Amino acid sequence: MRLSAMGDVAMTVPVLRAFVKQHPQVKITVISRPFFKPFFEGIPNLSFFAFDEKERHKGFLGLLRLFQDLKGLQIDAFADLHNVLRSKIIRNLFALSGKKIASVDKGRAEKKVLTQPENKVFQQLPTMFERHAKVFEQLGFTVDLSQAVFPEKAVLSPEILALIGTNYQKLIGIAPFAQYDSKMYPLDLMQQVIDNLALDTTNTILLFGGGKKEIKILNSLASNNKNVLNMAGQLKLQQELQLISNLGVMLSMDSGNAHIAAMLGVKVITLWGATHPFAGFLPFNQPNENALVSDRNQFPKLPTSVYGNKKVDGYEDVMRTILPETIVLRIKRVLLNH
């Protein structure tokens, strides 16, 4: 089973947890980049195969080597949850060797109709989780996603506690970045959200991101308040997952952090600009009211993009229609029920 980018990988985890619970006689091998191995730790009957894209498995010859490596694992069926060129090649090699194969249908045509400016069909499409479950169905295994399985909250290590302190009461995660600007809540409004939440001294607000530029911005967002801490660049992925599993709530854009928190069973509030939950990327097991969307009455062409990579003139400020007070109220409601 072959996977790629952070959000894509995180979205497979709840499906795989449900699968191994419902089919304990089946052994799964996940093929992905070594970086993502911590996502799958602790899942029974699941082993991880590291895809070495820089050396051993680089290029077409590398893919042939990957196929040979995988053949040694005596695989009976191949589930392609990514459906890109590299995974198609491996999938077809397995098919030629007589193995059962299945691949994810990403629903490109229906997504195009959802995001086109004219003659838009504005309706909920199947979620990526449902699409992944369908792949296993094609291989003869039903997966009931309503039987959600989540890991236990991690015990926080001394290194993590040294960063966040030991006298915290409520942990709120905020991940203000996204791959594209059209999916990012304006930073001046995000500052208002953070400052408002920080007024309650029982809240400890943890900011997540990565890269030098993002760290600088997060330091600025955190600078006004003692109970706002920048976590970017301070933890390894495994430690970050442990910390996120302890959050009362995560506030995120339509981004990888939302899916990481959701796969750990954390409540996630998502903010949507050019994109929309109807495309199927609402984080796993989250209610619709936790997805705060930009105003379609003011901006009727929304959603303008599936992934946020298209710019539409006049639609630069759609997220300003999501008020900071609305976000704060939703976070407080979620924490009350936590």
Coordinates of C-alpha atoms in Angstrom, one line a residue:
M1 CA 0.0 0.0 0.0
R2 CA 1.6 3.2 -1.2
L3 CA 1.2 6.7 0.2
S4 CA 2.6 10.3 0.0
A5 CA 2.0 13.8 1.4
M6 CA 1.4 14.4 5.1
G7 CA -2.4 15.0 5.0
D8 CA -2.9 12.1 2.6
V9 CA -0.9 9.8 4.8
A10 CA -2.7 10.9 8.0
M11 CA -6.1 10.3 6.3
T12 CA -5.3 6.6 5.8
V13 CA -4.6 6.0 9.5
P14 CA -8.2 5.9 10.9
V15 CA -9.2 3.6 8.0
L16 CA -6.3 1.2 8.7
R17 CA -7.1 1.2 12.4
A18 CA -10.7 0.2 11.7
F19 CA -9.5 -2.4 9.1
V20 CA -7.1 -4.2 11.5
K21 CA -9.7 -4.3 14.2
Q22 CA -12.3 -5.7 11.9
H23 CA -10.0 -8.1 10.1
P24 CA -7.5 -9.3 12.7
Q25 CA -6.4 -12.2 10.5
V26 CA -5.0 -9.9 7.8
K27 CA -1.4 -8.6 7.9
I28 CA -0.9 -5.1 6.4
T29 CA 2.4 -3.6 5.1
V30 CA 2.3 0.2 4.6
I31 CA 4.8 1.5 2.0
S32 CA 5.7 5.2 2.5
R33 CA 8.5 7.5 3.2
P34 CA 10.5 6.8 6.4
F35 CA 9.4 10.2 7.8
F36 CA 5.8 8.9 8.2
K37 CA 6.6 5.8 10.2
P38 CA 5.5 7.3 13.5
F39 CA 1.9 7.7 12.2
F40 CA 1.5 3.9 12.1
E41 CA 3.3 2.9 15.3
G42 CA 1.2 0.8 17.7
I43 CA -1.3 -0.4 15.0
P44 CA -1.6 -4.2 15.4
N45 CA -0.8 -6.5 12.5
L46 CA 0.8 -3.6 10.6
S47 CA 4.4 -3.3 9.5
F48 CA 6.0 -0.4 7.8
F49 CA 8.2 -0.6 4.6
A50 CA 10.3 2.5 4.0
F51 CA 10.3 3.8 0.4
D52 CA 13.8 5.0 -0.3
E53 CA 13.1 7.6 -3.0
K54 CA 16.6 9.2 -3.0
E55 CA 18.7 6.0 -3.5
R56 CA 17.5 2.4 -3.7
H57 CA 14.0 3.2 -5.1
K58 CA 14.9 6.2 -7.2
G59 CA 13.7 6.4 -10.8
F60 CA 12.2 3.7 -12.9
L61 CA 14.9 1.1 -12.1
G62 CA 14.4 2.0 -8.5
L63 CA 10.7 1.2 -8.8
L64 CA 11.6 -2.2 -10.3
R65 CA 13.8 -2.8 -7.3
L66 CA 11.0 -1.7 -5.0
F67 CA 8.7 -4.3 -6.6
Q68 CA 11.4 -7.0 -6.1
D69 CA 11.8 -5.9 -2.5
L70 CA 8.0 -6.1 -1.9
K71 CA 7.7 -9.5 -3.7
G72 CA 9.9 -10.9 -1.0
L73 CA 7.1 -10.0 1.5
Q74 CA 4.7 -12.6 -0.1
I75 CA 2.0 -10.0 -0.7
D76 CA -1.4 -11.4 -1.7
A77 CA -3.1 -8.1 -2.7
F78 CA -2.0 -4.5 -3.4
A79 CA -4.2 -1.5 -2.3
D80 CA -3.1 1.7 -4.0
L81 CA -4.4 4.6 -1.8
H82 CA -2.5 7.2 -3.7
N83 CA -3.0 6.5 -7.4
V84 CA -0.1 8.5 -8.9
L85 CA 2.4 7.5 -11.5
R86 CA 4.8 5.6 -9.2
S87 CA 2.1 3.7 -7.4
K88 CA 0.4 2.9 -10.7
I89 CA 3.6 1.3 -11.9
I90 CA 4.0 -0.9 -8.8
R91 CA 0.3 -1.7 -8.9
N92 CA 0.5 -2.9 -12.5
L93 CA 3.6 -5.0 -11.8
F94 CA 1.6 -6.8 -9.1
A95 CA -1.3 -7.2 -11.4
L96 CA 1.0 -8.8 -14.1
S97 CA 2.3 -11.2 -11.4
G98 CA -1.2 -12.4 -10.8
K99 CA -2.0 -10.5 -7.6
K100 CA -5.3 -8.8 -6.8
I101 CA -5.1 -5.0 -7.0
A102 CA -7.4 -2.1 -6.3
S103 CA -6.9 1.7 -6.4
V104 CA -8.5 4.8 -5.0
D105 CA -10.9 6.8 -7.2
K106 CA -10.2 10.4 -6.3
G107 CA -13.4 11.6 -8.0
R108 CA -11.7 14.2 -10.1
A109 CA -14.7 14.8 -12.4
E110 CA -17.2 15.4 -9.5
K111 CA -14.6 17.7 -7.7
K112 CA -14.2 19.7 -10.9
V113 CA -18.0 20.3 -11.0
L114 CA -18.0 21.3 -7.3
T115 CA -15.3 23.9 -7.9
Q116 CA -16.2 25.3 -11.3
P117 CA -17.4 29.0 -11.3
E118 CA -20.4 28.4 -13.5
N119 CA -23.0 25.5 -13.3
K120 CA -21.6 24.5 -10.0
V121 CA -23.1 21.4 -8.3
F122 CA -22.7 22.2 -4.6
Q123 CA -23.1 18.9 -2.8
Q124 CA -21.2 16.7 -0.4
L125 CA -18.9 14.3 -2.2
P126 CA -17.7 11.0 -0.7
T127 CA -15.0 11.6 1.9
M128 CA -11.4 10.4 1.3
F129 CA -12.0 7.9 4.2
E130 CA -15.0 6.4 2.3
R131 CA -12.9 6.3 -0.8
H132 CA -10.1 4.5 1.0
A133 CA -12.6 2.0 2.5
K134 CA -13.9 1.3 -1.0
V135 CA -10.4 0.2 -2.1
F136 CA -10.4 -2.5 0.5
E137 CA -14.0 -3.4 -0.4
Q138 CA -12.7 -4.1 -4.0
L139 CA -10.3 -6.5 -2.4
G140 CA -13.0 -8.3 -0.5
F141 CA -12.8 -6.6 2.9
T142 CA -15.6 -4.4 4.2
V143 CA -14.5 -1.6 6.6
D144 CA -17.1 0.0 8.9
L145 CA -15.8 3.5 9.6
S146 CA -18.4 4.2 12.2
Q147 CA -16.4 1.8 14.5
A148 CA -13.7 4.4 15.0
V149 CA -10.6 3.3 16.9
F150 CA -8.2 5.8 18.4
P151 CA -4.9 5.4 20.3
E152 CA -4.6 6.2 24.0
K153 CA -3.4 9.7 24.9
A154 CA 0.4 9.5 25.0
V155 CA 2.2 10.0 28.3
L156 CA 4.2 13.2 27.9
S157 CA 7.9 12.8 28.1
P158 CA 10.1 15.0 30.4
E159 CA 11.4 16.8 27.2
I160 CA 7.9 17.9 26.2
L161 CA 7.0 18.9 29.8
A162 CA 10.1 21.0 29.9
L163 CA 8.7 23.0 27.0
I164 CA 5.0 23.3 28.1
G165 CA 5.4 23.2 31.9
T166 CA 3.6 20.8 34.2
N167 CA 0.8 23.0 35.6
Y168 CA -1.2 23.2 32.3
Q169 CA -5.0 22.7 32.5
K170 CA -6.4 23.0 29.0
L171 CA -4.1 22.5 25.9
I172 CA -5.3 24.2 22.7
G173 CA -3.3 23.6 19.5
I174 CA -3.3 26.1 16.7
A175 CA -1.8 25.4 13.3
P176 CA -2.2 28.6 11.3
F177 CA -0.4 27.7 8.1
A178 CA -1.5 25.9 4.9
Q179 CA 0.3 25.0 1.7
Y180 CA -1.5 27.8 -0.2
D181 CA -2.4 31.3 0.9
S182 CA -6.0 30.9 -0.2
K183 CA -6.4 28.4 2.7
M184 CA -4.7 30.5 5.4
Y185 CA -6.7 32.6 7.9
P186 CA -5.3 36.2 7.9
L187 CA -2.6 36.5 10.5
D188 CA -4.0 39.7 12.0
L189 CA -7.3 37.9 12.7
M190 CA -5.5 34.9 14.0
Q191 CA -3.7 37.1 16.5
Q192 CA -7.1 38.3 17.7
V193 CA -8.2 34.7 18.2
I194 CA -4.9 33.8 20.1
D195 CA -5.1 36.9 22.3
N196 CA -8.7 36.3 23.2
L197 CA -8.1 32.6 24.1
A198 CA -5.0 33.7 26.2
L199 CA -7.2 35.9 28.4
D200 CA -8.3 32.6 30.1
T201 CA -5.1 31.7 32.1
T202 CA -6.3 28.1 32.4
N203 CA -5.6 27.8 28.6
T204 CA -2.2 26.9 27.3
I205 CA -2.0 27.6 23.6
L206 CA 0.5 25.7 21.5
L207 CA 1.4 26.9 18.1
F208 CA 2.4 24.4 15.4
G209 CA 4.3 24.9 12.1
G210 CA 7.7 24.4 10.6
G211 CA 10.5 26.1 8.6
K212 CA 12.4 29.3 9.5
K213 CA 9.8 31.7 8.1
E214 CA 6.9 30.1 9.9
I215 CA 8.9 29.9 13.2
K216 CA 9.5 33.7 13.0
I217 CA 5.7 34.4 12.4
L218 CA 4.8 32.0 15.2
N219 CA 7.2 33.7 17.6
S220 CA 5.5 37.0 16.8
L221 CA 2.0 35.5 17.4
A222 CA 3.1 34.1 20.7
S223 CA 5.0 37.2 21.9
N224 CA 2.0 39.0 23.6
N225 CA 1.1 36.2 26.0
K226 CA 2.9 34.0 28.5
N227 CA 0.5 31.1 28.0
V228 CA 1.1 31.0 24.2
L229 CA 4.0 28.8 23.3
N230 CA 5.6 28.2 19.9
M231 CA 6.3 24.4 19.4
A232 CA 7.7 24.7 15.8
G233 CA 11.2 23.4 15.4
Q234 CA 11.3 22.1 19.0
L235 CA 10.1 18.5 18.7
K236 CA 10.7 15.5 16.5
L237 CA 7.6 14.2 14.7
Q238 CA 7.0 11.4 17.2
Q239 CA 7.1 13.9 20.1
E240 CA 4.8 16.2 18.2
L241 CA 2.3 13.4 17.8
Q242 CA 2.5 12.6 21.6
L243 CA 1.8 16.3 22.4
I244 CA -1.1 16.6 19.9
S245 CA -2.8 13.5 21.3
N246 CA -3.1 15.4 24.6
L247 CA -4.8 18.5 23.2
G248 CA -8.3 19.4 24.2
V249 CA -8.8 20.9 20.7
M250 CA -6.8 21.7 17.6
L251 CA -7.6 24.8 15.4
S252 CA -6.3 24.2 11.9
M253 CA -6.7 25.3 8.3
D254 CA -7.7 22.7 5.7
S255 CA -4.2 21.1 6.1
G256 CA -2.1 18.2 7.3
N257 CA -2.2 19.2 10.9
A258 CA -6.0 18.9 11.0
H259 CA -5.8 15.2 9.8
I260 CA -2.9 14.4 12.2
A261 CA -5.0 15.6 15.2
A262 CA -8.1 13.8 13.9
M263 CA -6.3 10.5 13.5
L264 CA -5.3 10.7 17.1
G265 CA -8.9 11.2 18.2
V266 CA -8.6 14.9 19.0
K267 CA -11.4 17.3 18.3
V268 CA -10.5 19.6 15.3
I269 CA -11.9 22.9 14.3
T270 CA -11.1 23.7 10.7
L271 CA -11.2 27.0 8.8
W272 CA -12.0 26.9 5.1
G273 CA -11.2 29.6 2.5
A274 CA -11.0 28.7 -1.2
T275 CA -11.7 25.1 -0.4
H276 CA -14.7 23.4 1.2
P277 CA -15.5 20.3 3.3
F278 CA -17.8 19.1 0.5
A279 CA -14.7 18.0 -1.5
G280 CA -14.3 15.2 1.0
F281 CA -11.4 16.4 3.2
L282 CA -13.2 17.1 6.4
P283 CA -11.0 15.6 9.1
F284 CA -12.0 12.1 10.3
N285 CA -14.9 11.8 12.8
Q286 CA -15.5 15.6 13.1
P287 CA -19.0 17.1 13.2
N288 CA -19.8 19.6 10.4
E289 CA -20.3 22.4 12.9
N290 CA -16.5 22.2 13.6
A291 CA -15.8 23.2 10.0
L292 CA -16.1 27.0 9.8
V293 CA -16.5 28.1 6.1
S294 CA -16.2 31.4 4.3
D295 CA -19.5 33.2 3.4
R296 CA -20.9 31.8 0.1
N297 CA -23.6 34.5 0.0
Q298 CA -20.8 37.1 -0.4
F299 CA -18.6 34.8 -2.5
P300 CA -20.9 32.6 -4.5
K301 CA -18.1 30.9 -6.5
L302 CA -16.8 29.2 -3.4
P303 CA -15.3 26.6 -3.3
T304 CA -13.0 27.8 -6.1
S305 CA -10.5 25.0 -5.7
V306 CA -10.1 21.4 -4.4
Y307 CA -6.6 21.9 -2.9
G308 CA -6.4 25.7 -2.7
N309 CA -3.9 26.1 -5.5
K310 CA -6.1 28.3 -7.8
K311 CA -6.3 32.1 -7.4
V312 CA -9.5 33.9 -8.3
D313 CA -9.6 37.7 -8.6
G314 CA -11.6 39.3 -5.9
Y315 CA -11.6 36.2 -3.7
E316 CA -8.4 37.0 -1.8
D317 CA -10.2 38.0 1.4
V318 CA -12.9 35.3 1.7
M319 CA -11.6 34.1 5.1
R320 CA -12.2 37.5 6.6
T321 CA -15.9 36.5 6.6
I322 CA -15.1 34.0 9.4
L323 CA -15.1 36.2 12.5
P324 CA -12.5 35.7 15.2
E325 CA -15.4 35.7 17.8
T326 CA -17.0 32.8 15.9
I327 CA -13.8 30.8 16.1
V328 CA -13.2 31.5 19.8
L329 CA -16.8 30.6 20.7
R330 CA -16.6 27.3 18.8
I331 CA -13.3 26.4 20.6
K332 CA -14.8 27.2 24.0
R333 CA -17.8 25.0 23.2
V334 CA -15.6 22.1 22.3
L335 CA -13.5 22.5 25.4
L336 CA -16.6 22.6 27.6
N337 CA -17.5 19.1 26.3
H338 CA -14.0 17.8 26.5

